[in-house]
Tab-separated table of C-alpha atoms and ligand atoms in Angstrom:
chain	number	residue	atom	x	y	z
A	1	MET	CA	-88.968	23.497	51.790
A	2	SER	CA	-87.555	20.865	49.502
A	3	GLU	CA	-85.653	22.136	46.444
A	4	ILE	CA	-85.810	20.726	42.968
A	5	SER	CA	-82.686	20.577	40.861
A	6	ARG	CA	-84.053	21.009	37.395
A	7	GLY	CA	-82.564	18.430	35.142
A	8	LEU	CA	-80.849	16.936	38.139
A	9	GLU	CA	-78.007	19.373	37.614
A	10	ASN	CA	-75.222	18.840	40.161
A	11	VAL	CA	-76.968	15.902	41.813
A	12	PHE	CA	-74.541	13.069	42.578
A	13	ILE	CA	-76.364	9.671	42.334
A	14	LYS	CA	-73.387	7.438	42.961
A	15	ALA	CA	-69.600	7.210	43.635
A	16	THR	CA	-67.523	5.916	40.700
A	17	SER	CA	-63.970	4.891	39.971
A	18	LEU	CA	-64.671	4.663	36.209
A	19	THR	CA	-64.627	8.180	34.715
A	20	TYR	CA	-63.322	11.537	35.973
A	21	ILE	CA	-64.445	14.733	34.249
A	22	ASP	CA	-63.123	18.158	34.968
A	23	GLY	CA	-65.636	20.314	33.033
A	24	GLU	CA	-63.843	23.580	33.596
A	25	LYS	CA	-60.454	22.365	32.308
A	26	GLY	CA	-61.770	19.979	29.676
A	27	ILE	CA	-60.160	16.834	31.256
A	28	LEU	CA	-61.512	13.276	30.741
A	29	ARG	CA	-59.960	10.174	32.249
A	30	TYR	CA	-61.005	6.580	32.486
A	31	GLY	CA	-59.786	4.997	35.727
A	32	GLY	CA	-57.091	7.712	36.052
A	33	TYR	CA	-55.838	7.346	32.493
A	34	ASN	CA	-56.032	10.396	30.144
A	35	ILE	CA	-58.517	9.802	27.293
A	36	GLU	CA	-55.875	10.842	24.623
A	37	ASP	CA	-53.265	8.299	26.039
A	38	LEU	CA	-55.905	5.551	25.824
A	39	VAL	CA	-57.003	6.440	22.283
A	40	ARG	CA	-53.461	6.800	21.022
A	41	ASN	CA	-52.152	3.615	22.633
A	42	CYS	CA	-54.853	1.070	23.558
A	43	SER	CA	-57.241	-1.280	21.861
A	44	PHE	CA	-60.928	-1.104	22.798
A	45	GLU	CA	-60.489	-4.538	24.422
A	46	GLU	CA	-57.910	-3.067	26.797
A	47	VAL	CA	-60.387	-0.288	27.756
A	48	ILE	CA	-63.001	-3.029	28.271
A	49	HIS	CA	-60.739	-4.628	30.837
A	50	LEU	CA	-59.954	-1.167	32.459
A	51	MET	CA	-63.596	-0.384	32.770
A	52	LEU	CA	-64.732	-3.874	34.082
A	53	TYR	CA	-61.882	-4.943	36.139
A	54	GLY	CA	-60.336	-1.601	37.315
A	55	ASP	CA	-56.963	-1.603	35.405
A	56	LEU	CA	-55.343	-2.061	32.022
A	57	PRO	CA	-54.884	-5.753	31.412
A	58	ASN	CA	-51.605	-7.674	31.126
A	59	SER	CA	-51.185	-9.945	28.021
A	60	GLU	CA	-52.876	-12.932	29.732
A	61	GLN	CA	-55.783	-10.889	30.975
A	62	LEU	CA	-56.194	-9.294	27.581
A	63	LYS	CA	-56.136	-12.720	25.982
A	64	LYS	CA	-58.966	-13.814	28.247
A	65	VAL	CA	-61.110	-10.772	27.437
A	66	LYS	CA	-60.618	-11.364	23.687
A	67	GLU	CA	-61.401	-15.124	24.055
A	68	ARG	CA	-64.681	-14.358	25.918
A	69	ILE	CA	-65.716	-11.828	23.392
A	70	ASN	CA	-64.774	-14.027	20.400
A	71	GLU	CA	-66.962	-16.973	21.581
A	72	SER	CA	-69.955	-14.771	22.403
A	73	TYR	CA	-70.805	-13.051	18.996
A	74	ASN	CA	-73.669	-15.476	18.232
A	75	VAL	CA	-77.181	-14.505	19.150
A	76	PRO	CA	-80.171	-16.830	19.014
A	77	PRO	CA	-81.429	-16.903	15.386
A	78	PRO	CA	-84.990	-15.641	16.274
A	79	VAL	CA	-83.440	-12.362	17.477
A	80	ILE	CA	-82.098	-11.693	14.019
A	81	ARG	CA	-85.348	-12.918	12.420
A	82	ILE	CA	-87.250	-10.367	14.686
A	83	MET	CA	-84.947	-7.632	13.407
A	84	GLU	CA	-85.546	-8.846	9.731
A	85	GLU	CA	-89.248	-8.265	10.292
A	86	LEU	CA	-88.761	-4.684	11.074
A	87	PRO	CA	-89.162	-2.192	8.263
A	88	HIS	CA	-86.000	-1.136	6.373
A	89	ASP	CA	-86.519	2.470	7.269
A	90	ALA	CA	-86.965	1.673	11.011
A	91	ASP	CA	-84.692	3.864	13.317
A	92	ALA	CA	-81.424	2.224	14.056
A	93	ILE	CA	-81.811	2.580	17.763
A	94	ALA	CA	-85.355	1.350	17.695
A	95	MET	CA	-83.960	-1.759	16.049
A	96	MET	CA	-81.316	-2.056	18.731
A	97	GLU	CA	-83.978	-1.653	21.478
A	98	THR	CA	-86.075	-4.445	19.839
A	99	ALA	CA	-83.046	-6.770	19.573
A	100	PHE	CA	-81.923	-6.191	23.128
A	101	SER	CA	-85.544	-6.729	24.347
A	102	ALA	CA	-85.573	-9.982	22.488
A	103	LEU	CA	-82.129	-10.884	23.979
A	104	ALA	CA	-83.703	-10.242	27.424
A	105	SER	CA	-86.088	-13.091	26.725
A	106	TYR	CA	-83.055	-15.571	26.364
A	107	TYR	CA	-80.688	-14.216	28.943
A	108	ASN	CA	-82.640	-13.354	32.091
A	109	TYR	CA	-79.755	-13.869	34.439
A	110	PRO	CA	-79.952	-12.769	37.987
A	111	TRP	CA	-77.222	-10.475	39.403
A	112	LYS	CA	-74.341	-12.465	40.809
A	113	LYS	CA	-70.962	-11.067	41.963
A	114	GLY	CA	-68.224	-13.061	40.151
A	115	GLU	CA	-70.421	-13.652	37.097
A	116	ASN	CA	-71.659	-10.169	36.167
A	117	LYS	CA	-68.548	-9.112	34.408
A	118	GLU	CA	-68.443	-12.352	32.352
A	119	ARG	CA	-72.083	-11.531	31.370
A	120	ALA	CA	-70.928	-7.990	30.444
A	121	LEU	CA	-68.410	-9.425	28.024
A	122	GLU	CA	-70.977	-11.525	26.279
A	123	ILE	CA	-73.264	-8.451	25.972
A	124	ILE	CA	-70.387	-6.356	24.457
A	125	ALA	CA	-69.875	-9.097	21.848
A	126	LYS	CA	-73.571	-9.368	21.050
A	127	ALA	CA	-73.857	-5.665	20.756
A	128	SER	CA	-71.367	-5.849	17.837
A	129	THR	CA	-73.687	-8.565	16.096
A	130	ILE	CA	-76.720	-6.429	16.616
A	131	VAL	CA	-75.265	-3.158	15.384
A	132	ALA	CA	-73.618	-4.722	12.297
A	133	ASN	CA	-76.923	-6.327	11.437
A	134	VAL	CA	-78.844	-3.060	11.946
A	135	TYR	CA	-76.805	-1.725	9.111
A	136	ARG	CA	-76.967	-4.936	6.965
A	137	LEU	CA	-80.662	-5.357	7.262
A	138	LYS	CA	-81.465	-1.744	6.635
A	139	GLU	CA	-79.344	-2.048	3.511
A	140	GLY	CA	-81.177	-5.141	2.420
A	141	GLN	CA	-78.166	-7.470	3.043
A	142	LYS	CA	-78.192	-10.856	4.524
A	143	PRO	CA	-77.354	-11.092	8.236
A	144	GLU	CA	-73.797	-11.862	9.329
A	145	ILE	CA	-72.204	-12.776	12.628
A	146	PRO	CA	-68.848	-11.114	13.417
A	147	GLU	CA	-65.939	-13.503	13.331
A	148	PRO	CA	-62.891	-13.294	15.582
A	149	SER	CA	-59.978	-11.189	14.250
A	150	GLU	CA	-57.112	-9.121	15.589
A	151	SER	CA	-59.551	-6.747	17.148
A	152	TYR	CA	-63.162	-6.017	18.120
A	153	ALA	CA	-63.193	-2.907	15.887
A	154	LYS	CA	-61.954	-4.991	12.939
A	155	SER	CA	-64.405	-7.864	13.423
A	156	PHE	CA	-67.297	-5.361	13.565
A	157	LEU	CA	-66.238	-3.510	10.410
A	158	ARG	CA	-65.654	-6.774	8.546
A	159	ALA	CA	-69.150	-8.186	9.461
A	160	THR	CA	-70.901	-4.841	8.742
A	161	PHE	CA	-69.436	-4.141	5.386
A	162	SER	CA	-68.412	-7.665	4.128
A	163	ARG	CA	-64.946	-6.328	3.170
A	164	GLU	CA	-61.534	-6.078	4.623
A	165	PRO	CA	-61.292	-2.676	6.370
A	166	SER	CA	-58.161	-0.696	5.909
A	167	GLU	CA	-55.754	-0.264	8.936
A	168	GLU	CA	-56.751	3.450	9.135
A	169	GLU	CA	-60.497	2.606	9.251
A	170	VAL	CA	-59.838	0.000	11.995
A	171	ASP	CA	-57.755	2.614	14.002
A	172	ALA	CA	-60.489	5.214	13.561
A	173	MET	CA	-63.185	2.759	14.671
A	174	ASN	CA	-61.121	1.700	17.659
A	175	ALA	CA	-60.580	5.296	18.626
A	176	ALA	CA	-64.368	6.103	18.250
A	177	LEU	CA	-65.175	3.038	20.471
A	178	ILE	CA	-62.780	4.353	23.138
A	179	LEU	CA	-63.911	7.910	22.864
A	180	TYR	CA	-67.643	7.123	23.380
A	181	THR	CA	-66.986	4.423	26.025
A	182	ASP	CA	-68.134	6.353	29.022
A	183	HIS	CA	-68.965	9.737	30.331
A	184	GLU	CA	-69.980	9.327	33.954
A	185	VAL	CA	-73.875	9.582	34.323
A	186	PRO	CA	-75.450	11.233	31.345
A	187	ALA	CA	-79.186	10.614	30.824
A	188	SER	CA	-78.695	7.106	29.190
A	189	THR	CA	-76.405	5.884	32.038
A	190	THR	CA	-78.752	7.179	34.517
A	191	ALA	CA	-81.608	5.525	32.887
A	192	ALA	CA	-79.603	2.221	33.056
A	193	LEU	CA	-78.807	2.811	36.694
A	194	VAL	CA	-82.454	3.428	37.605
A	195	THR	CA	-83.455	0.149	35.929
A	196	SER	CA	-80.541	-1.713	37.524
A	197	SER	CA	-81.504	-0.402	40.924
A	198	THR	CA	-84.679	-2.517	40.770
A	199	LEU	CA	-82.412	-5.513	40.123
A	200	SER	CA	-83.837	-5.822	36.525
A	201	ASP	CA	-81.683	-7.803	34.238
A	202	MET	CA	-78.681	-6.344	32.347
A	203	TYR	CA	-80.186	-6.607	28.878
A	204	SER	CA	-83.330	-4.624	30.059
A	205	CYS	CA	-80.992	-1.983	31.571
A	206	ILE	CA	-79.438	-1.662	28.077
A	207	VAL	CA	-82.891	-1.202	26.671
A	208	SER	CA	-83.589	1.647	29.120
A	209	ALA	CA	-80.263	3.251	28.236
A	210	LEU	CA	-80.855	3.000	24.405
A	211	ALA	CA	-84.195	4.698	24.778
A	212	ALA	CA	-82.607	7.652	26.633
A	213	LEU	CA	-79.644	7.886	24.229
A	214	LYS	CA	-81.816	8.147	21.126
A	215	GLY	CA	-82.900	11.755	21.597
A	216	PRO	CA	-81.203	14.683	19.873
A	217	LEU	CA	-80.043	16.323	23.080
A	218	HIS	CA	-78.015	13.229	23.880
A	219	GLY	CA	-76.662	10.515	21.439
A	220	GLY	CA	-78.860	11.682	18.575
A	221	ALA	CA	-76.862	14.876	18.416
A	222	ALA	CA	-74.076	13.407	16.200
A	223	GLU	CA	-76.689	12.660	13.438
A	224	ALA	CA	-78.292	16.108	14.017
A	225	ALA	CA	-74.900	17.904	13.926
A	226	PHE	CA	-73.973	16.142	10.630
A	227	SER	CA	-77.407	16.907	9.122
A	228	GLN	CA	-76.665	20.610	9.715
A	229	PHE	CA	-73.509	20.253	7.515
A	230	LEU	CA	-75.548	18.602	4.792
A	231	GLU	CA	-78.172	21.228	4.995
A	232	ILE	CA	-75.562	24.001	4.725
A	233	LYS	CA	-74.236	22.354	1.545
A	234	ASP	CA	-71.373	24.580	0.894
A	235	PRO	CA	-68.690	26.263	3.075
A	236	SER	CA	-69.780	29.652	1.581
A	237	ASN	CA	-73.267	29.298	3.141
A	238	VAL	CA	-72.238	28.755	6.786
A	239	GLU	CA	-72.581	32.387	7.917
A	240	GLU	CA	-75.952	32.897	6.315
A	241	TRP	CA	-77.243	29.454	7.601
A	242	PHE	CA	-76.087	30.284	11.141
A	243	ASN	CA	-77.686	33.734	11.137
A	244	GLU	CA	-80.942	32.453	9.745
A	245	ASN	CA	-81.209	29.228	11.887
A	246	VAL	CA	-79.418	29.904	15.178
A	247	ILE	CA	-79.626	33.555	15.526
A	248	LYS	CA	-82.951	34.383	13.949
A	249	GLU	CA	-84.848	31.225	14.560
A	250	LYS	CA	-83.159	30.433	17.822
A	251	LYS	CA	-82.508	26.736	16.827
A	252	ARG	CA	-79.856	25.086	18.941
A	253	LEU	CA	-76.484	24.479	17.352
A	254	MET	CA	-76.289	20.711	17.423
A	255	GLY	CA	-73.041	19.217	18.574
A	256	PHE	CA	-72.376	22.322	20.766
A	257	GLY	CA	-72.928	22.804	24.471
A	258	HIS	CA	-72.626	20.359	27.487
A	259	ARG	CA	-74.034	20.115	30.905
A	260	VAL	CA	-70.533	19.472	32.386
A	261	TYR	CA	-67.914	20.904	30.037
A	262	LYS	CA	-67.688	24.633	30.141
A	263	THR	CA	-64.798	24.608	27.663
A	264	TYR	CA	-63.831	22.549	24.606
A	265	ASP	CA	-64.813	18.823	25.057
A	266	PRO	CA	-61.649	16.873	24.946
A	267	ARG	CA	-63.287	14.144	22.873
A	268	ALA	CA	-64.220	16.671	20.268
A	269	LYS	CA	-60.551	17.672	19.825
A	270	LEU	CA	-59.629	14.030	19.263
A	271	PHE	CA	-62.592	13.369	16.859
A	272	LYS	CA	-61.660	16.476	15.038
A	273	ARG	CA	-58.103	15.159	14.536
A	274	TYR	CA	-59.333	11.791	13.165
A	275	ALA	CA	-61.852	13.680	10.896
A	276	GLU	CA	-59.016	15.744	9.522
A	277	GLU	CA	-56.902	12.615	8.870
A	278	LEU	CA	-59.755	10.571	7.330
A	279	ALA	CA	-61.569	13.176	5.212
A	280	ARG	CA	-59.978	12.401	1.830
A	281	THR	CA	-62.894	12.521	-0.776
A	282	PRO	CA	-63.913	15.884	-2.097
A	283	GLU	CA	-67.362	15.398	-0.472
A	284	SER	CA	-65.898	14.653	2.967
A	285	LYS	CA	-63.350	17.428	2.701
A	286	LYS	CA	-66.209	19.864	1.968
A	287	ILE	CA	-68.181	18.636	4.927
A	288	LEU	CA	-65.148	19.110	7.157
A	289	ASP	CA	-64.627	22.518	5.891
A	290	ILE	CA	-68.332	23.386	6.623
A	291	ALA	CA	-67.969	21.930	10.124
A	292	GLU	CA	-64.728	23.942	10.804
A	293	ARG	CA	-66.274	27.145	9.706
A	294	LEU	CA	-69.397	26.453	11.732
A	295	GLU	CA	-67.287	25.665	14.695
A	296	ASP	CA	-65.488	29.065	14.433
A	297	ILE	CA	-68.750	30.992	14.126
A	298	GLY	CA	-70.275	28.976	16.960
A	299	ILE	CA	-67.495	29.695	19.306
A	300	LYS	CA	-67.475	33.369	18.306
A	301	ASN	CA	-71.135	33.545	19.289
A	302	PHE	CA	-71.355	31.084	22.220
A	303	GLY	CA	-67.851	31.057	23.649
A	304	GLU	CA	-68.665	33.703	26.174
A	305	LYS	CA	-71.558	31.574	27.470
A	306	LYS	CA	-69.116	28.644	27.764
A	307	ILE	CA	-70.785	26.705	24.896
A	308	TYR	CA	-68.282	24.842	22.881
A	309	PRO	CA	-68.195	21.870	20.425
A	310	ASN	CA	-69.003	18.598	22.141
A	311	THR	CA	-68.067	15.075	21.151
A	312	ASP	CA	-70.875	14.764	18.610
A	313	PHE	CA	-69.793	17.727	16.535
A	314	TYR	CA	-67.003	15.886	14.617
A	315	SER	CA	-67.780	12.187	15.356
A	316	GLY	CA	-70.134	11.901	12.343
A	317	ILE	CA	-67.416	12.957	9.942
A	318	VAL	CA	-65.232	10.101	11.293
A	319	PHE	CA	-68.059	7.568	10.856
A	320	TYR	CA	-68.959	8.992	7.497
A	321	SER	CA	-65.425	8.673	6.248
A	322	ILE	CA	-65.285	4.993	7.424
A	323	GLY	CA	-68.299	4.486	5.309
A	324	PHE	CA	-71.351	4.643	7.505
A	325	PRO	CA	-74.543	6.339	6.639
A	326	VAL	CA	-75.891	9.083	8.911
A	327	TYR	CA	-78.608	6.843	10.289
A	328	MET	CA	-76.010	4.581	11.933
A	329	PHE	CA	-74.208	7.349	14.029
A	330	THR	CA	-76.286	6.946	17.133
A	331	SER	CA	-76.118	3.159	17.079
A	332	LEU	CA	-72.256	3.405	16.706
A	333	PHE	CA	-72.219	5.635	19.785
A	334	ALA	CA	-74.411	2.968	21.530
A	335	LEU	CA	-72.089	0.136	20.427
A	336	SER	CA	-69.296	1.768	22.458
A	337	ARG	CA	-71.393	3.175	25.335
A	338	VAL	CA	-72.794	-0.341	26.082
A	339	LEU	CA	-69.454	-0.857	27.957
A	340	GLY	CA	-69.870	2.327	30.022
A	341	TRP	CA	-73.455	1.361	30.884
A	342	LEU	CA	-72.572	-2.135	31.935
A	343	ALA	CA	-69.488	-0.933	34.021
A	344	HIS	CA	-71.723	1.690	35.788
A	345	ILE	CA	-74.630	-0.668	36.567
A	346	ILE	CA	-72.101	-3.407	37.803
A	347	GLU	CA	-70.383	-0.891	40.043
A	348	TYR	CA	-73.747	0.301	41.383
A	349	VAL	CA	-75.347	-3.082	41.836
A	350	GLU	CA	-72.177	-4.742	43.331
A	351	ASP	CA	-70.903	-1.971	45.605
A	352	GLN	CA	-73.569	0.684	46.281
A	353	HIS	CA	-76.893	-0.850	45.608
A	354	ARG	CA	-80.044	0.775	46.807
A	355	LEU	CA	-83.381	1.287	44.913
A	356	ILE	CA	-83.344	4.662	43.132
A	357	ARG	CA	-86.558	6.270	44.063
A	358	PRO	CA	-86.647	10.052	44.015
A	359	ARG	CA	-89.524	12.221	44.983
A	360	ALA	CA	-91.670	14.717	43.150
A	361	LEU	CA	-92.696	17.861	44.884
A	362	TYR	CA	-96.585	17.976	44.825
A	363	VAL	CA	-97.911	21.304	43.731
A	364	GLY	CA	-101.494	20.411	42.731
A	365	PRO	CA	-104.602	21.083	44.787
A	366	ILE	CA	-104.291	19.669	48.293
A	367	LYS	CA	-107.738	18.285	48.706
A	368	ARG	CA	-110.946	18.402	46.693
A	369	ASP	CA	-114.380	16.993	47.183
A	370	PHE	CA	-115.310	14.197	44.770
A	371	ILE	CA	-117.857	15.139	42.073
A	372	PRO	CA	-119.777	12.320	40.412
A	373	LEU	CA	-119.564	12.248	36.568
A	374	SER	CA	-123.193	13.193	36.117
A	375	SER	CA	-122.640	16.431	38.128
A	376	ARG	CA	-119.399	17.531	36.354
A	377	ASN	CA	-119.684	20.624	33.925
B	401	LIG	N1	-76.993	26.012	20.855
B	401	LIG	C1	-77.549	27.197	21.286
B	401	LIG	N2	-77.769	27.591	22.593
B	401	LIG	C2	-77.494	26.676	23.546
B	401	LIG	C3	-76.919	25.384	23.172
B	401	LIG	C4	-76.689	25.068	21.727
B	401	LIG	N3	-76.214	24.022	21.346
B	401	LIG	N4	-76.603	24.706	24.255
B	401	LIG	C5	-77.030	25.459	25.312
B	401	LIG	N5	-77.564	26.603	24.862
B	401	LIG	C6	-77.975	27.725	25.680
B	401	LIG	C7	-79.554	27.568	25.941
B	401	LIG	O1	-80.207	28.206	24.991
B	401	LIG	C8	-79.585	28.270	27.332
B	401	LIG	O2	-79.578	29.611	27.007
B	401	LIG	P1	-80.413	30.731	27.904
B	401	LIG	O3	-79.801	30.530	29.281
B	401	LIG	O4	-80.098	32.022	27.308
B	401	LIG	O5	-81.866	30.306	27.844
B	401	LIG	C9	-78.284	28.015	27.991
B	401	LIG	O6	-77.379	27.658	26.900
B	401	LIG	C10	-78.337	26.823	28.890
B	401	LIG	O7	-79.070	25.778	28.206
B	401	LIG	P2	-79.599	24.445	29.023
B	401	LIG	O8	-80.497	23.680	27.983
B	401	LIG	O9	-80.179	24.809	30.307
B	401	LIG	O10	-78.219	23.649	29.292
B	401	LIG	P3	-78.079	22.136	29.539
B	401	LIG	O11	-76.948	22.011	30.443
B	401	LIG	O12	-79.284	21.613	30.005
B	401	LIG	O13	-77.686	21.776	28.074
B	401	LIG	C11	-77.335	20.383	26.221
B	401	LIG	C12	-76.928	20.701	27.662
B	401	LIG	C13	-76.359	19.291	25.756
B	401	LIG	C14	-78.762	19.767	26.224
B	401	LIG	C15	-77.358	21.654	25.299
B	401	LIG	O14	-76.125	22.223	25.309
B	401	LIG	C16	-77.851	21.282	23.842
B	401	LIG	O15	-79.019	21.213	23.608
B	401	LIG	N6	-76.884	21.054	22.914
B	401	LIG	C17	-77.234	20.790	21.571
B	401	LIG	C18	-77.505	19.259	21.498
B	401	LIG	C19	-76.149	18.418	21.654
B	401	LIG	O16	-75.222	18.680	21.036
B	401	LIG	N7	-76.174	17.380	22.550
B	401	LIG	C20	-75.065	16.536	22.796
B	401	LIG	C21	-74.589	16.645	24.200
B	401	LIG	S1	-72.906	15.972	24.478
B	401	LIG	C22	-72.877	14.329	24.009
B	401	LIG	C23	-74.043	13.537	24.356
B	401	LIG	O17	-74.522	13.543	25.474
B	401	LIG	O18	-74.449	12.764	23.427
């Protein structure tokens, strides 16, 4: 008798040298490097090299990565025009899906070892252009193409907000990009892998991944978690809100729980630290206070079931403190995760390729006699 693993729990679909997770101990490493070391010491571009080429770059290699990205920010003008046609209140990820679908019409490259990684660098640059313009168009501003600067994070923030970001904002954006880079094979990466296994093009793989990321159980959780804080309004309401919504109404506490982590998500710890450093205005301090109280009460209630804050619990406060509205949070997650998706599909297609085609266990009637329409009740 075949067995179904509900939600594909503990099913291994590929081998990887990209990301190591110890869910019991709360350890996350990219290519063997601890996430905290990378966040504290690296630029996102160094992590791009690590994920695509297997190691941190030397100066010459880093220069090449930056050059390739810097010359690839442009997208065909009709892609931006298509985005401009979308309603201002369109979902940010839906806009990204549309833009990446449009890009697939221009860049339908076949898979080719030796060229795939170059393609990936181009896509990472174009993702910055797309996400910056999701914000700009939703805010009624004219489109902008990121321009080369000291870093990917800085170019992105500059293009998005048409202003010089502070060093602190660039640092926080760089950290967020690294923290969200990869997480082995969650739903979105699995979706990208399934699509890549048919040898579909890279841009279409990103569209698949975006569609899976959008939901509130995955990438949409950062917006959902932050919306809870806004709904609670004041730190003094946390306990009452929790009892009413989570205990009585059995709603899920968003930004809590994880399929793999059975302890505190190491990314949540780092995002929390950045949130504490960045929350300066009375409004963001209040939101942080609400979040910290909600975390305490959540751990008190769910800690025994090994349900702890995940990466999406505090990331929203970091994005909000940089100046992003809530509707951008999932697309910021996506901006960073594009790298993880690409690294995984390249690893899969180049080294382990086989069509992903699972089975469903048939449980319906085995055989029925056909009844013509006129004789059916
Ligand atoms: N609040 C309340 N109860 C929870 C939560 C939560 N956040 N998460 C899990 N549970 C309970 C769930 O009700 C179930 O209880 P019982 O066994 O009594 O029915 C038990 O834990 C197992 O739940 P599950 O849905 O089978 O567990 P899973 O491994 O499929 O869930 C999860 C993983 C992330 C979908 C879930 O924890 C969840 O819904 N969390 C809230 C949404 C969220 O924050 N998602 C972000 C995930 S991490 C980053 C990312 O992927 O973007």
